[in-house]
C-alpha positions in Angstrom: -0.1 0.1 0.2 2.6 2.6 1.0 4.7 1.9 -1.8 1.7 3.1 -4.2 1.0 6.1 -2.2 2.5 9.8 -3.2 4.8 11.7 -1.7 2.0 13.9 -0.3 0.0 10.9 0.8 2.9 9.3 2.4 3.5 12.1 5.0 -0.1 13.3 5.5 0.5 13.2 9.4 3.4 15.4 8.9 1.4 18.0 6.6 -1.6 18.1 9.2 0.8 18.8 12.1 2.5 21.4 10.2 -0.8 23.1 9.1 -1.5 22.6 13.4 1.5 24.5 14.1 1.1 27.5 11.5 -2.1 28.0 12.6 -1.3 28.2 16.2 1.8 30.4 15.5 -0.5 32.6 13.5 -3.2 32.9 15.9 -0.8 33.7 18.7 1.7 36.0 17.0 -0.8 38.0 14.7 -2.6 40.5 16.9 -6.4 40.6 15.8 -6.2 37.6 13.2 -8.6 35.5 15.1 -11.3 38.2 15.2 -10.8 39.2 11.4 -11.3 35.4 10.5 -14.4 35.1 12.6 -15.8 38.6 11.5 -17.6 36.9 8.5 -19.4 33.7 9.4 -21.9 31.5 7.7 -24.1 29.7 10.2 -22.2 30.9 12.8 -19.1 29.3 11.3 -16.0 31.5 10.1 -16.4 32.0 6.1 -12.7 30.7 5.6 -13.6 27.5 7.3 -16.9 27.2 5.7 -14.6 27.7 2.2 -12.2 25.0 3.3 -15.0 22.8 4.2 -16.4 22.9 0.8 -13.3 22.7 -1.1 -12.2 19.5 0.8 -15.5 17.6 0.3 -16.1 18.4 -3.1 -13.5 16.0 -4.7 -14.5 13.3 -2.7 -18.0 13.6 -3.1 -17.2 13.7 -6.8 -15.4 10.4 -6.8 -18.7 8.7 -5.2 -20.4 6.4 -8.0 -23.7 7.4 -7.3 -25.2 4.5 -9.4 -23.9 2.1 -6.7 -25.6 3.7 -3.9 -28.6 1.0 -3.9 -26.0 -1.6 -2.8 -25.7 0.4 0.6 -29.3 1.4 1.0 -30.1 -2.4 0.9 -27.4 -3.6 3.5 -29.3 -3.5 6.9 -26.2 -4.8 8.7 -24.5 -1.3 8.0 -27.4 1.2 8.4 -29.1 -0.1 11.4 -25.7 -0.1 13.5 -25.0 3.2 12.1 -28.3 4.6 13.4 -27.7 2.9 16.8 -24.2 4.0 17.1 -24.6 8.0 15.9 -28.1 8.6 17.7 -28.1 6.4 20.8 -24.6 5.3 21.8 -22.7 8.6 20.9 -24.5 11.3 22.5 -24.9 9.2 25.7 -21.2 8.2 25.6 -20.4 12.0 25.5 -22.7 12.9 28.2 -21.2 10.3 30.5 -17.7 11.4 29.7 -18.7 15.0 29.9 -20.0 14.7 33.6 -17.5 12.0 34.4 -14.3 14.4 33.5 -16.0 17.7 33.8 -18.4 17.6 36.8 -16.8 21.2 38.1 -17.1 23.1 34.6 -20.5 23.2 33.7 -19.8 25.6 30.6 -17.2 23.0 29.1 -19.4 20.2 30.0 -22.2 21.7 28.3 -20.3 22.5 24.9 -18.9 18.7 24.9 -22.4 17.6 25.1 -23.5 19.7 22.2 -20.3 18.3 20.1 -21.6 14.7 21.1 -25.1 15.7 19.8 -23.6 16.9 16.4 -23.1 13.7 14.2 -20.5 14.2 11.6 -21.3 15.2 8.0 -18.5 17.0 6.6 -14.9 16.0 7.5 -15.6 12.4 7.8 -16.1 12.1 4.4 -12.2 12.5 3.9 -11.3 10.1 6.8 -13.1 7.6 5.4 -11.4 8.0 1.9 -8.0 8.3 3.3 -8.8 4.8 5.2 -9.8 3.1 2.4 -13.4 3.1 3.3 -16.4 2.5 0.9 -17.1 5.9 -0.7 -20.9 4.9 -1.5 -21.5 3.8 2.2 -20.2 7.1 3.4 -22.3 9.2 1.1 -25.4 7.4 2.0 -24.4 7.2 6.0 -23.8 11.1 5.7 -26.9 11.8 4.0 -28.8 9.8 6.8 -26.9 11.6 9.7 -27.9 14.7 7.9 -31.7 13.7 7.9 -31.6 12.8 11.5 -29.9 15.9 12.7 -32.5 18.1 11.4 -35.1 15.9 13.0 -33.3 14.9 16.3 -30.7 17.5 17.2 -33.3 19.8 19.1 -35.1 17.1 21.1 -31.5 15.2 22.0 -30.3 18.7 23.1 -33.6 19.1 25.4 -33.0 15.5 26.8 -29.4 15.6 27.5 -29.1 19.1 28.7 -32.3 19.2 30.7 -34.7 16.2 31.2 -32.1 13.7 31.7 -30.0 15.7 34.4 -33.2 16.8 36.0 -33.8 13.0 36.5 -30.5 12.3 37.6 -30.6 15.4 40.1 -28.0 17.2 38.2 -27.5 20.7 37.0 -29.8 21.4 33.8 -29.1 23.5 30.8 -31.3 25.0 28.2 -30.8 24.7 24.7 -32.5 27.3 22.3 -32.0 26.4 18.4 -34.2 26.0 15.8 -35.0 23.2 13.2 -34.3 25.8 10.3 -30.6 26.9 11.9 -29.9 22.9 12.0 -31.3 22.4 8.5 -29.4 25.4 7.0 -26.1 23.9 8.3 -26.8 20.7 6.9 -28.0 22.3 3.4 -24.5 24.5 3.4 -22.0 21.9 4.5 -23.4 18.7 3.0 -25.9 20.0 0.3 -23.5 22.2 -1.9 -20.5 20.1 -2.1 -22.8 16.9 -2.8 -24.9 18.4 -5.5 -21.7 19.7 -6.9 -19.7 16.3 -6.8 -22.9 14.6 -8.4 -23.1 16.9 -10.8 -19.8 16.7 -11.9 -19.8 13.2 -12.1 -23.2 12.9 -14.1 -22.2 15.7 -16.6 -18.3 14.4 -16.9 -19.3 10.7 -17.7 -22.2 11.7 -20.1 -19.8 14.2 -22.1 -16.5 12.1 -21.7 -17.3 8.7 -20.6 -16.6 7.0 -17.2 -13.2 5.9 -18.3 -12.3 9.4 -19.0 -13.8 10.7 -15.8 -11.9 8.2 -13.7 -8.6 8.3 -15.7 -8.4 12.1 -16.1 -10.5 14.2 -14.2 -10.7 12.7 -10.8 -6.8 12.8 -10.4 -7.0 16.3 -11.3 -9.5 17.4 -8.7 -8.3 14.8 -5.9 -5.6 16.9 -4.5 -7.9 19.9 -3.9 -9.4 17.6 -1.0 -5.9 17.5 0.8 -5.5 21.5 0.1 -9.0 22.1 1.7 -8.3 20.2 4.4 -5.0 21.7 5.4 -6.4 25.2 4.7 -9.3 24.4 7.1 -6.8 23.1 9.9 -4.7 26.3 9.6 -7.8 28.7 9.9 -9.3 26.6 12.8 -6.1 26.8 14.9 -5.7 30.5 14.0 -8.9 31.4 15.2 -8.4 29.8 18.8 -4.6 30.3 18.9 -4.4 32.8 21.6 -7.1 31.0 23.6 -5.5 27.6 23.1 -1.8 28.9 24.3 -3.4 31.0 27.1 -5.5 28.2 28.6 -3.5 25.3 28.2 -5.2 23.6 31.3 -8.6 24.3 30.3 -7.8 22.9 26.9 -6.2 19.5 28.2 -9.4 19.2 30.5 -11.2 19.2 27.8 -9.4 17.2 25.4 -9.1 14.0 28.0 -12.8 13.0 27.4 -12.8 14.0 23.8 -9.7 11.5 23.2 -11.6 8.9 25.1 -14.7 9.4 23.3 -12.8 9.0 19.8 -11.2 5.9 20.6 -14.1 4.2 22.3 -16.4 5.1 19.5 -14.1 4.3 16.9 -12.8 0.9 18.3 -16.2 -0.1 19.3 -17.8 0.7 16.0 -14.8 -1.3 14.2 -15.4 -4.4 16.2 -19.1 -4.1 15.7 -18.8 -3.8 12.1 -16.5 -7.1 11.9 -18.9 -9.0 14.3 -22.1 -8.4 12.1 -20.0 -9.7 8.9 -18.8 -6.2 7.2 -15.9 -6.3 5.1 -13.1 -3.8 5.8 -14.2 -0.9 3.9 -17.6 -0.9 5.0 -16.5 -1.5 8.8 -14.4 1.4 8.3 -17.0 3.6 7.2 -19.2 2.6 10.0 -16.3 3.5 12.5 -15.6 7.0 11.3 -19.0 8.0 10.6 -19.8 7.2 14.2 -16.6 8.5 15.8 -16.8 11.9 14.0 -18.6 14.9 14.9 -20.2 17.9 13.1 -18.0 20.7 14.9 -19.5 23.0 12.5 -23.0 22.8 13.8 -21.7 22.4 17.4 -19.8 25.8 17.4 -22.6 27.5 15.5 -25.0 26.0 18.2 -22.8 27.1 21.0 -21.8 30.8 19.9 -25.7 31.5 18.9 -27.0 30.2 22.3 -24.1 30.9 24.8 -21.9 33.7 23.0 -18.6 33.7 20.9 -16.5 34.1 24.1 -18.2 31.6 26.1 -16.7 28.4 27.7 -19.3 26.3 25.7 -17.8 27.9 22.5 -14.4 27.1 23.7 -15.3 23.6 24.1 -17.0 23.6 20.6 -13.6 24.7 19.0 -11.4 22.2 21.0 -13.5 19.6 19.5 -12.2 19.6 16.0 -8.8 20.6 17.3 -8.6 17.1 19.1 -10.5 15.3 16.3 -8.3 16.2 13.7 -5.1 14.4 15.1 -7.0 11.7 16.8 -8.9 10.4 13.7 -5.9 11.0 11.5 -4.0 8.6 13.9 -7.0 6.2 13.6 -6.8 6.4 9.4 -3.2 4.6 9.9 -4.7 2.0 12.7 -7.8 1.4 10.1 -5.2 0.4 7.2 -3.3 -1.9 9.4 -6.6 -3.4 10.6 -7.1 -4.7 7.1 -5.2 -7.7 7.9 -8.0 -8.7 10.2 -10.9 -8.6 7.7 -12.0 -10.9 4.8 -9.9 -10.6 1.5 -10.6 -7.9 -1.0 -12.4 -10.3 -3.1 -15.3 -10.1 -0.6 -15.8 -6.4 -1.2 -18.8 -5.9 -3.5 -17.9 -2.9 -5.1 -14.0 -2.6 -6.1 -12.9 1.1 -6.3 -9.7 2.9 -7.1 -7.3 3.3 -4.4 -9.1 5.7 -2.0 -5.8 6.7 0.0 -5.1 9.2 -3.0 -7.4 12.4 -2.0 
């Protein structure tokens, strides 16, 4: 595998760590940079981050073979565990970890619970692709999560921040977020790149054919996924560079339950996928879609409800700052884990090497 990777792909972890360092340095050393980056927002998310996410997701979604989606929608061994993990296990686990690790810090605790409620619909696309996950399965699960997010987010927010703490005799918190705000976030961060990717494939294959599309166009647009990812990471860390470096102990307190969450959700999901008979590519997709979170929505909700300088907003921002290095590490674990799954011939829909983004 490694021998077929390009120089950029082979040292992806290095580029991501470098992007994190550059972002932290810019945020710390350039006065007012964070405020300038945050001045223009899209659904509560900095415009540069929004643009970076859209650029990052578009090439991967343009690689999806949409005529194969029906093989995923019929796979109950994949869909049912995904719904269970995303909408029952994930929020409950984050709730438990937030109260276990942050009982004395209610603002950070609330921010973490909000992160747990926001299931991933964006960056998980690229982690799945890097780990040789099943692209079509990822597209279906992300779309499914987006629908459930619009329907269930507000209700789950009430349950985990008000109802359940009240039943357990714990401190309760209100969460005021409309269904439209959630739907708008989904439409922007999933709808735009999904529509662009779908139209690119449909038009490209219709005018030039699938062979040309796969051999010529996909390699040309593929690198932009990595460029968008690195740009997004730089901006994310620059936005909070000063806060992160000036409050290292607070960041560390928030980071610990997040690290436990990512490890438990990913490993448990991967094990469940193998137990129910999924091949490596689909089990990998199950694991990453269950472990990742929609930080765009979590940050937007925290800022709208509690303010941009609140502890809840800081916890929301720390989420992706921990998620990025954690999940890139799990990409390598996923690639190593292929030896414990069935042979490649068992995969129903072979695809080109997904490690190339």
